[in-house]
Short mmCIF file of C-alpha atoms in Angstrom, two decimals:
data_model
loop_
_atom_site.label_atom_id
_atom_site.label_comp_id
_atom_site.label_asym_id
_atom_site.label_seq_id
_atom_site.Cartn_x
_atom_site.Cartn_y
_atom_site.Cartn_z
CA MET A 1 94.86 57.34 57.17
CA LEU A 2 92.02 58.43 54.86
CA ALA A 3 89.60 56.21 56.78
CA PHE A 4 90.67 57.82 60.04
CA TRP A 5 90.06 61.34 58.73
CA GLN A 6 86.67 60.31 57.38
CA MET A 7 85.77 58.88 60.79
CA PHE A 8 87.13 62.04 62.48
CA SER A 9 85.06 64.25 60.18
CA GLN A 10 81.88 62.28 60.84
CA CYS A 11 82.46 62.34 64.60
CA ALA A 12 83.09 66.09 64.51
CA GLN A 13 79.89 66.68 62.54
CA SER A 14 77.96 64.54 65.01
CA ALA A 15 79.48 66.46 67.96
CA VAL A 16 78.55 69.81 66.40
CA LEU A 17 75.02 68.59 65.70
CA SER A 18 74.64 67.41 69.30
CA ILE A 19 75.78 70.82 70.58
CA ARG A 20 73.37 72.66 68.27
CA LEU A 21 70.42 70.45 69.35
CA HIS A 22 71.10 71.26 73.02
CA LEU A 23 72.15 74.92 72.91
CA LEU A 24 70.96 75.80 76.42
CA ARG A 25 72.71 72.84 77.99
CA SER A 26 75.82 73.55 75.94
CA GLY A 27 75.79 77.18 77.03
CA LEU A 28 75.47 76.26 80.69
CA THR A 29 78.23 73.68 80.25
CA THR A 30 80.65 76.28 78.94
CA LEU A 31 79.70 78.98 81.46
CA GLY A 32 82.47 78.06 83.88
CA ILE A 33 85.02 78.00 81.06
CA ILE A 34 83.83 81.38 79.78
CA ILE A 35 84.10 83.02 83.19
CA GLY A 36 87.49 81.47 83.90
CA VAL A 37 89.07 82.47 80.58
CA ALA A 38 87.50 85.95 80.74
CA ALA A 39 88.97 86.45 84.22
CA VAL A 40 92.44 85.33 83.12
CA ILE A 41 92.43 87.41 79.93
CA SER A 42 91.11 90.56 81.63
CA VAL A 43 93.76 90.33 84.38
CA VAL A 44 96.59 89.71 81.92
CA ALA A 45 95.32 92.42 79.53
CA ILE A 46 95.08 95.04 82.27
CA MET A 47 98.51 94.14 83.66
CA GLN A 48 100.12 94.21 80.22
CA GLY A 49 98.43 97.52 79.38
CA LEU A 50 99.58 98.98 82.68
CA SER A 51 103.08 97.67 82.03
CA ALA A 52 103.20 99.18 78.53
CA GLY A 53 102.03 102.56 79.79
CA ILE A 54 104.52 102.70 82.65
CA ARG A 55 107.40 101.51 80.43
CA GLY A 56 106.61 104.39 78.09
CA GLN A 57 106.67 106.82 81.00
CA LEU A 58 109.97 105.39 82.25
CA ASP A 59 111.41 105.83 78.77
CA ASP A 60 110.61 109.52 79.05
CA LEU A 61 112.85 109.73 82.10
CA GLY A 62 115.86 109.07 79.89
CA SER A 63 117.93 105.92 79.97
CA ASP A 64 121.19 107.89 80.15
CA MET A 65 120.49 109.64 83.45
CA THR A 66 121.58 108.26 86.82
CA THR A 67 120.47 109.53 90.22
CA LEU A 68 122.60 109.07 93.32
CA ARG A 69 120.62 108.80 96.55
CA ALA A 70 121.46 108.10 100.16
CA PHE A 71 120.87 104.50 101.24
CA THR A 72 120.40 103.25 104.78
CA THR A 73 120.54 99.52 105.57
CA PRO A 74 117.76 97.96 107.69
CA ASP A 75 120.24 97.37 110.53
CA GLN A 76 121.20 101.05 110.55
CA GLU A 77 117.55 102.09 110.56
CA LEU A 78 116.92 99.88 113.61
CA LEU A 79 119.67 101.76 115.39
CA GLY A 80 118.04 105.08 114.47
CA PHE A 81 120.78 106.07 112.02
CA ARG A 82 120.15 107.47 108.53
CA ASN A 83 122.76 108.09 105.86
CA LYS A 84 122.79 111.38 103.98
CA LEU A 85 124.22 112.93 100.87
CA THR A 86 125.12 116.60 101.16
CA ASP A 87 126.14 119.39 98.83
CA SER A 88 129.76 118.80 99.91
CA ASP A 89 129.49 115.34 98.30
CA TYR A 90 128.31 117.06 95.13
CA ASP A 91 131.26 119.46 95.26
CA ALA A 92 133.68 116.55 95.75
CA LEU A 93 132.36 114.69 92.70
CA LEU A 94 132.32 117.87 90.61
CA ASN A 95 135.96 118.66 91.46
CA LYS A 96 137.49 115.16 91.30
CA ILE A 97 135.67 113.47 88.40
CA SER A 98 135.75 114.82 84.86
CA ASP A 99 133.67 112.16 83.09
CA PHE A 100 130.32 113.89 83.66
CA GLU A 101 128.55 115.39 80.68
CA GLN A 102 126.20 117.10 83.14
CA ILE A 103 125.77 116.87 86.90
CA THR A 104 123.35 118.65 89.20
CA VAL A 105 122.23 118.68 92.80
CA ALA A 106 118.75 119.00 94.28
CA MET A 107 117.07 118.73 97.63
CA PRO A 108 114.53 115.90 97.21
CA ALA A 109 110.78 116.32 97.58
CA PHE A 110 111.01 116.44 101.35
CA SER A 111 107.66 118.18 101.86
CA MET A 112 105.04 115.94 100.25
CA GLY A 113 102.42 117.59 102.44
CA LEU A 114 103.67 121.12 101.92
CA SER A 115 100.92 123.73 101.95
CA VAL A 116 100.86 126.32 99.18
CA SER A 117 98.25 129.08 98.90
CA TYR A 118 97.08 131.68 96.39
CA GLY A 119 94.28 134.00 97.45
CA ARG A 120 91.63 131.81 99.08
CA SER A 121 92.81 128.63 97.36
CA SER A 122 95.31 126.24 98.89
CA SER A 123 96.72 122.85 98.00
CA GLN A 124 99.37 120.32 98.95
CA SER A 125 102.51 120.04 96.86
CA GLN A 126 106.14 118.91 96.94
CA LEU A 127 109.01 121.37 97.18
CA ILE A 128 112.32 120.75 95.43
CA GLY A 129 115.38 122.93 95.89
CA ALA A 130 117.37 122.67 92.65
CA ALA A 131 120.48 124.06 91.02
CA PRO A 132 120.05 126.07 87.80
CA ASN A 133 121.25 123.20 85.57
CA TYR A 134 118.62 120.87 87.06
CA GLN A 135 116.36 121.38 84.03
CA ASP A 136 119.06 120.17 81.61
CA VAL A 137 119.80 116.95 83.50
CA ILE A 138 116.23 116.09 84.44
CA ARG A 139 114.89 117.51 81.16
CA ILE A 140 112.14 119.59 82.65
CA TYR A 141 111.57 122.69 80.57
CA PRO A 142 109.26 125.73 80.86
CA GLN A 143 106.15 126.16 78.77
CA LEU A 144 105.66 129.60 80.34
CA GLY A 145 108.25 131.98 81.75
CA ARG A 146 111.72 130.70 82.61
CA PHE A 147 113.63 128.31 84.86
CA ILE A 148 115.90 129.23 87.77
CA LEU A 149 118.95 131.32 86.83
CA PRO A 150 122.40 131.25 88.53
CA GLN A 151 121.79 134.71 90.01
CA ASP A 152 118.52 133.46 91.57
CA ASP A 153 120.53 130.78 93.35
CA GLU A 154 123.42 133.03 94.33
CA ARG A 155 121.13 135.68 95.83
CA ARG A 156 118.73 133.15 97.39
CA ARG A 157 115.75 134.76 95.73
CA ARG A 158 112.22 133.76 96.73
CA VAL A 159 111.21 132.59 93.26
CA ALA A 160 109.33 129.46 92.24
CA PHE A 161 109.06 127.34 89.11
CA ILE A 162 105.78 125.41 89.37
CA GLY A 163 104.18 122.37 87.74
CA PRO A 164 101.10 122.89 85.53
CA SER A 165 98.81 120.99 87.95
CA LEU A 166 99.07 123.82 90.45
CA ILE A 167 97.40 126.26 88.03
CA ASN A 168 94.10 124.41 88.44
CA LYS A 169 94.62 123.43 92.08
CA LEU A 170 95.25 127.03 93.15
CA GLN A 171 92.94 128.63 90.55
CA LEU A 172 95.84 130.68 89.21
CA PRO A 173 95.55 132.75 86.02
CA ALA A 174 96.23 130.91 82.75
CA ASN A 175 99.61 132.65 82.72
CA PRO A 176 100.63 132.87 86.40
CA VAL A 177 104.14 134.25 85.79
CA GLY A 178 104.65 137.18 88.14
CA GLU A 179 101.99 136.05 90.65
CA PHE A 180 102.91 135.43 94.29
CA VAL A 181 102.12 132.26 96.23
CA LEU A 182 102.48 131.59 99.95
CA ILE A 183 104.65 128.55 100.73
CA SER A 184 104.83 127.62 104.43
CA GLY A 185 104.63 131.25 105.52
CA ASP A 186 106.98 132.69 102.87
CA TRP A 187 105.98 134.56 99.71
CA PHE A 188 107.44 133.33 96.43
CA ARG A 189 107.08 134.89 92.99
CA ILE A 190 106.27 132.49 90.14
CA ILE A 191 108.86 132.76 87.36
CA GLY A 192 107.79 129.85 85.15
CA VAL A 193 105.51 126.86 84.57
CA GLY A 194 106.85 123.47 83.47
CA GLU A 195 105.70 121.35 80.56
CA LYS A 196 103.05 118.75 81.31
CA ARG A 197 104.48 115.29 82.05
CA GLY A 198 101.42 113.36 83.28
CA SER A 199 101.38 110.73 86.02
CA LEU A 200 103.78 107.91 86.87
CA PHE A 201 102.70 104.97 89.07
CA GLY A 202 99.60 107.02 89.86
CA PHE A 203 101.73 109.92 91.11
CA ASP A 204 101.10 113.36 89.62
CA GLN A 205 104.44 114.46 88.15
CA ASP A 206 103.08 117.97 87.52
CA ASN A 207 102.37 118.85 91.15
CA TYR A 208 105.67 120.40 92.26
CA ILE A 209 107.39 123.65 93.20
CA ILE A 210 111.08 124.16 92.36
CA THR A 211 112.99 126.89 94.17
CA PRO A 212 116.71 127.81 93.98
CA PHE A 213 118.89 125.31 95.83
CA GLN A 214 120.47 127.90 98.11
CA THR A 215 117.04 129.33 98.94
CA ALA A 216 115.72 125.91 100.00
CA LYS A 217 118.94 125.28 101.93
CA ALA A 218 118.55 128.55 103.84
CA LEU A 219 114.88 127.89 104.61
CA ASN A 220 115.46 124.37 105.91
CA GLY A 221 118.76 124.80 107.70
CA PRO A 222 121.89 122.64 107.58
CA ASP A 223 120.46 119.97 109.89
CA GLN A 224 117.73 119.17 107.37
CA LEU A 225 120.06 119.08 104.36
CA GLN A 226 119.60 115.94 102.27
CA VAL A 227 120.36 116.01 98.57
CA GLU A 228 120.14 113.88 95.44
CA ILE A 229 122.83 114.06 92.78
CA SER A 230 121.83 113.42 89.15
CA TYR A 231 124.23 113.12 86.27
CA ARG A 232 124.78 112.06 82.67
CA ALA A 233 128.06 110.49 81.62
CA LYS A 234 130.09 111.77 78.69
CA ALA A 235 129.73 109.90 75.41
CA GLY A 236 131.94 106.81 75.38
CA VAL A 237 132.38 106.67 79.16
CA ASP A 238 131.61 103.28 80.71
CA GLU A 239 128.79 103.70 83.25
CA GLN A 240 130.07 100.95 85.56
CA ALA A 241 133.57 102.44 85.60
CA LEU A 242 132.11 105.87 86.39
CA GLN A 243 130.10 104.43 89.25
CA GLN A 244 133.28 102.89 90.64
CA GLN A 245 134.97 106.32 90.56
CA ILE A 246 132.00 107.83 92.41
CA ARG A 247 132.13 105.05 95.01
CA HIS A 248 135.84 105.60 95.55
CA VAL A 249 135.45 109.38 96.03
CA LEU A 250 132.46 109.19 98.39
CA ARG A 251 133.77 106.25 100.43
CA ALA A 252 137.20 107.88 100.80
CA LYS A 253 135.52 111.14 101.87
CA ARG A 254 133.75 109.22 104.66
CA GLY A 255 136.71 107.01 105.54
CA LEU A 256 134.69 103.82 105.20
CA ALA A 257 136.22 100.39 105.74
CA SER A 258 136.48 98.09 102.74
CA ASP A 259 133.76 95.77 104.09
CA ALA A 260 131.32 98.58 104.95
CA ALA A 261 128.14 98.91 102.87
CA ASP A 262 127.75 101.85 100.50
CA PRO A 263 125.76 104.66 102.17
CA PHE A 264 124.27 105.51 98.77
CA GLU A 265 122.70 103.82 95.78
CA PHE A 266 122.50 104.41 92.03
CA ILE A 267 119.03 104.71 90.48
CA THR A 268 118.68 104.42 86.69
CA ALA A 269 115.69 104.19 84.39
CA GLU A 270 116.79 100.68 83.39
CA LYS A 271 116.98 99.63 87.04
CA MET A 272 113.49 101.00 87.66
CA LYS A 273 112.18 99.13 84.60
CA SER A 274 113.78 95.89 85.76
CA GLN A 275 112.36 96.19 89.28
CA PHE A 276 108.94 97.13 87.95
CA ASN A 277 108.91 94.23 85.48
CA GLN A 278 109.81 91.75 88.22
CA VAL A 279 106.99 92.98 90.44
CA LEU A 280 104.47 93.14 87.61
CA ASN A 281 105.33 89.69 86.28
CA SER A 282 104.97 88.19 89.75
CA VAL A 283 101.61 89.89 90.28
CA THR A 284 100.41 88.77 86.83
CA LEU A 285 101.38 85.15 87.43
CA VAL A 286 99.79 85.05 90.86
CA ALA A 287 96.59 86.73 89.65
CA ALA A 288 96.38 84.49 86.58
CA GLY A 289 96.98 81.43 88.75
CA VAL A 290 94.25 82.41 91.20
CA VAL A 291 91.61 83.10 88.58
CA GLY A 292 92.82 80.04 86.64
CA ILE A 293 91.33 77.90 89.40
CA SER A 294 87.94 78.82 87.99
CA LEU A 295 88.96 77.04 84.78
CA LEU A 296 89.31 73.82 86.75
CA VAL A 297 85.85 74.41 88.17
CA GLY A 298 84.61 74.92 84.62
CA GLY A 299 86.28 71.67 83.58
CA ILE A 300 84.46 69.80 86.33
CA GLY A 301 81.24 71.31 85.02
CA VAL A 302 82.02 70.03 81.53
CA MET A 303 82.65 66.55 82.90
CA ASN A 304 79.41 66.51 84.91
CA ILE A 305 77.27 67.69 81.99
CA MET A 306 78.92 65.19 79.64
CA LEU A 307 78.22 62.38 82.11
CA VAL A 308 74.57 63.47 82.15
CA SER A 309 74.64 63.56 78.36
CA VAL A 310 75.94 59.98 78.23
CA THR A 311 73.14 58.88 80.53
CA GLU A 312 70.49 60.67 78.46
CA ARG A 313 71.79 59.22 75.21
CA THR A 314 72.30 55.65 76.39
CA ARG A 315 69.65 54.23 74.02
CA GLU A 316 71.10 56.33 71.16
CA ILE A 317 74.54 54.86 71.87
CA GLY A 318 73.06 51.36 71.87
CA ILE A 319 71.42 51.92 68.47
CA VAL A 320 74.64 53.33 66.97
CA LYS A 321 76.63 50.38 68.29
CA ALA A 322 74.04 47.91 67.01
CA LEU A 323 74.49 49.48 63.55
CA GLY A 324 78.22 48.76 63.69
CA ALA A 325 79.85 51.73 65.41
CA THR A 326 83.06 50.75 67.22
CA PRO A 327 83.96 51.86 70.78
CA GLN A 328 86.70 54.05 69.26
CA VAL A 329 84.09 55.98 67.23
CA ILE A 330 81.89 56.53 70.30
CA LEU A 331 84.94 57.57 72.35
CA LEU A 332 86.07 60.04 69.69
CA GLN A 333 82.60 61.55 69.26
CA PHE A 334 82.09 62.32 72.96
CA LEU A 335 85.69 63.48 73.38
CA LEU A 336 85.34 65.86 70.43
CA GLU A 337 82.10 67.19 71.86
CA ALA A 338 83.80 67.98 75.18
CA VAL A 339 86.78 69.63 73.44
CA LEU A 340 84.52 71.71 71.17
CA LEU A 341 82.51 72.89 74.16
CA SER A 342 85.69 73.89 75.97
CA LEU A 343 87.11 75.68 72.92
CA PHE A 344 83.81 77.46 72.33
CA GLY A 345 83.81 78.62 75.93
CA GLY A 346 87.44 79.66 75.60
CA LEU A 347 86.75 81.81 72.54
CA LEU A 348 83.79 83.51 74.20
CA GLY A 349 85.90 84.02 77.31
CA LEU A 350 88.63 85.67 75.23
CA LEU A 351 86.16 88.14 73.74
CA LEU A 352 84.49 88.82 77.09
CA GLY A 353 87.82 89.22 78.92
CA TYR A 354 89.17 91.66 76.35
CA GLY A 355 85.90 93.61 76.47
CA VAL A 356 86.06 93.87 80.27
CA ALA A 357 89.71 94.96 80.15
CA ALA A 358 88.98 97.55 77.44
CA LEU A 359 86.05 98.91 79.46
CA LEU A 360 88.14 99.22 82.61
CA GLY A 361 90.92 100.86 80.59
CA ALA A 362 88.44 103.48 79.37
CA LEU A 363 86.87 104.10 82.78
CA ILE A 364 89.93 104.13 85.07
CA PRO A 365 92.09 107.28 84.73
CA GLY A 366 95.75 106.62 84.03
CA LEU A 367 95.19 103.03 82.88
CA SER A 368 96.50 102.34 79.40
CA ASP A 369 94.62 100.48 76.69
CA ALA A 370 94.17 96.75 77.26
CA VAL A 371 96.88 94.63 75.63
CA VAL A 372 96.33 90.90 75.08
CA PRO A 373 99.65 89.21 74.21
CA LEU A 374 99.68 86.24 71.85
CA TRP A 375 101.02 83.95 74.56
CA ALA A 376 97.94 84.64 76.70
CA VAL A 377 95.60 83.73 73.82
CA LEU A 378 97.50 80.53 72.99
CA LEU A 379 97.77 79.59 76.67
CA SER A 380 94.04 80.09 77.26
CA LEU A 381 92.97 78.09 74.20
CA GLY A 382 95.56 75.41 74.91
CA PHE A 383 94.43 75.10 78.51
CA THR A 384 90.76 74.91 77.56
CA THR A 385 91.58 72.17 75.02
CA PHE A 386 93.47 70.33 77.73
CA ILE A 387 90.47 70.68 80.04
CA GLY A 388 88.17 69.33 77.31
CA VAL A 389 90.39 66.28 76.82
CA VAL A 390 90.98 65.54 80.51
CA PHE A 391 87.45 66.13 81.80
CA GLY A 392 85.78 64.76 78.67
CA LEU A 393 87.76 61.54 78.75
CA MET A 394 85.80 59.89 81.58
CA PRO A 395 82.34 60.41 80.01
CA ALA A 396 83.71 59.36 76.60
CA VAL A 397 85.19 56.15 78.04
CA LYS A 398 81.93 55.41 79.85
CA ALA A 399 79.98 55.83 76.60
CA ALA A 400 82.44 53.68 74.63
CA ARG A 401 82.20 50.83 77.15
CA LEU A 402 78.42 50.56 77.10
CA ALA A 403 77.22 47.17 75.88
CA PRO A 404 74.77 47.53 72.95
CA ILE A 405 72.11 45.25 74.48
CA ASP A 406 72.27 46.91 77.91
CA ALA A 407 72.12 50.32 76.26
CA LEU A 408 69.03 49.38 74.21
CA ARG A 409 67.28 48.09 77.33
CA TYR A 410 68.01 51.31 79.24
CA GLU A 411 64.94 53.29 80.24
#
């Protein structure tokens, strides 16, 4: 065993010396490996950073809140039919189920292209008609002014609670409470400004206008009524059992057959995280697989350069063999040289890939800091070692099989 390690140490020293004597060739040899590993690491780092940032934003939504939305099957859509939830569904749940800690109703952001104006400035925003307890369930609180009160809803007042993004978009005063804005031909008085929440999936969460639910209902008419119901269960209540109660109430209200699909769906923060993780993991694997092809190209480059190296050093190999070196020693030396080149390229690729990801993270708005997981580092170095062994084996075997006399005669 000691003799083997001595031989291994000598071969490693010889491989390092050969690399140092031919730095330019060694650098060109590892170029493909460097680019391949850098591409893989930068893609994985950006995806992981994006994932971490979005998971943090989803955590802010609250894992204990569930939103009930209308759901239409593809077959129903082909027939031109769309399911709806209405405020009567909200009333039915409120009256028949007592396991809610909080429950609220809101008209969804039906006007993504809604025009809102102040003076000479105008912008596009989303309008939400919400009940007064909407802020407690959704956890959206004012940093200026107040939220909608029950009397605002009862009297259908033209008041608006706006997101902080609209202050800049409409060039409103720093404290816009009391100002009037024009929303689709109707004047609304601003009563409050929400706390800043940032963006989610590239969508500005601070570009919104919330009006009283009854006001939005009156403006849009009964034919356009489409609501979302959000709730939090009481402490100790099983979420699945509560969902079954909701299903029973809403299906019985519609008189649905037992085999009919639910005309609604439950959206939770955990469900959104799960769906997002599935999509992100698939994209990461596909992207890493595509750019990983460049590693194979780099491996072919290593093999070609090592074959050239064997040809250039044929006389050297003959002299070493004439002095007593065995084929195993020659094989190990060239194999170690190929592996060291691949590992060197892998390390440089790791640094370059992380640098590229960090630069993109700093330049692209909304992109979180680059995150390089340990598995990506180990996978990259392991794969580059594998490439060094596989693509370095052929040149090493060729060098080991050279006959000393033929090698000495080589010109």
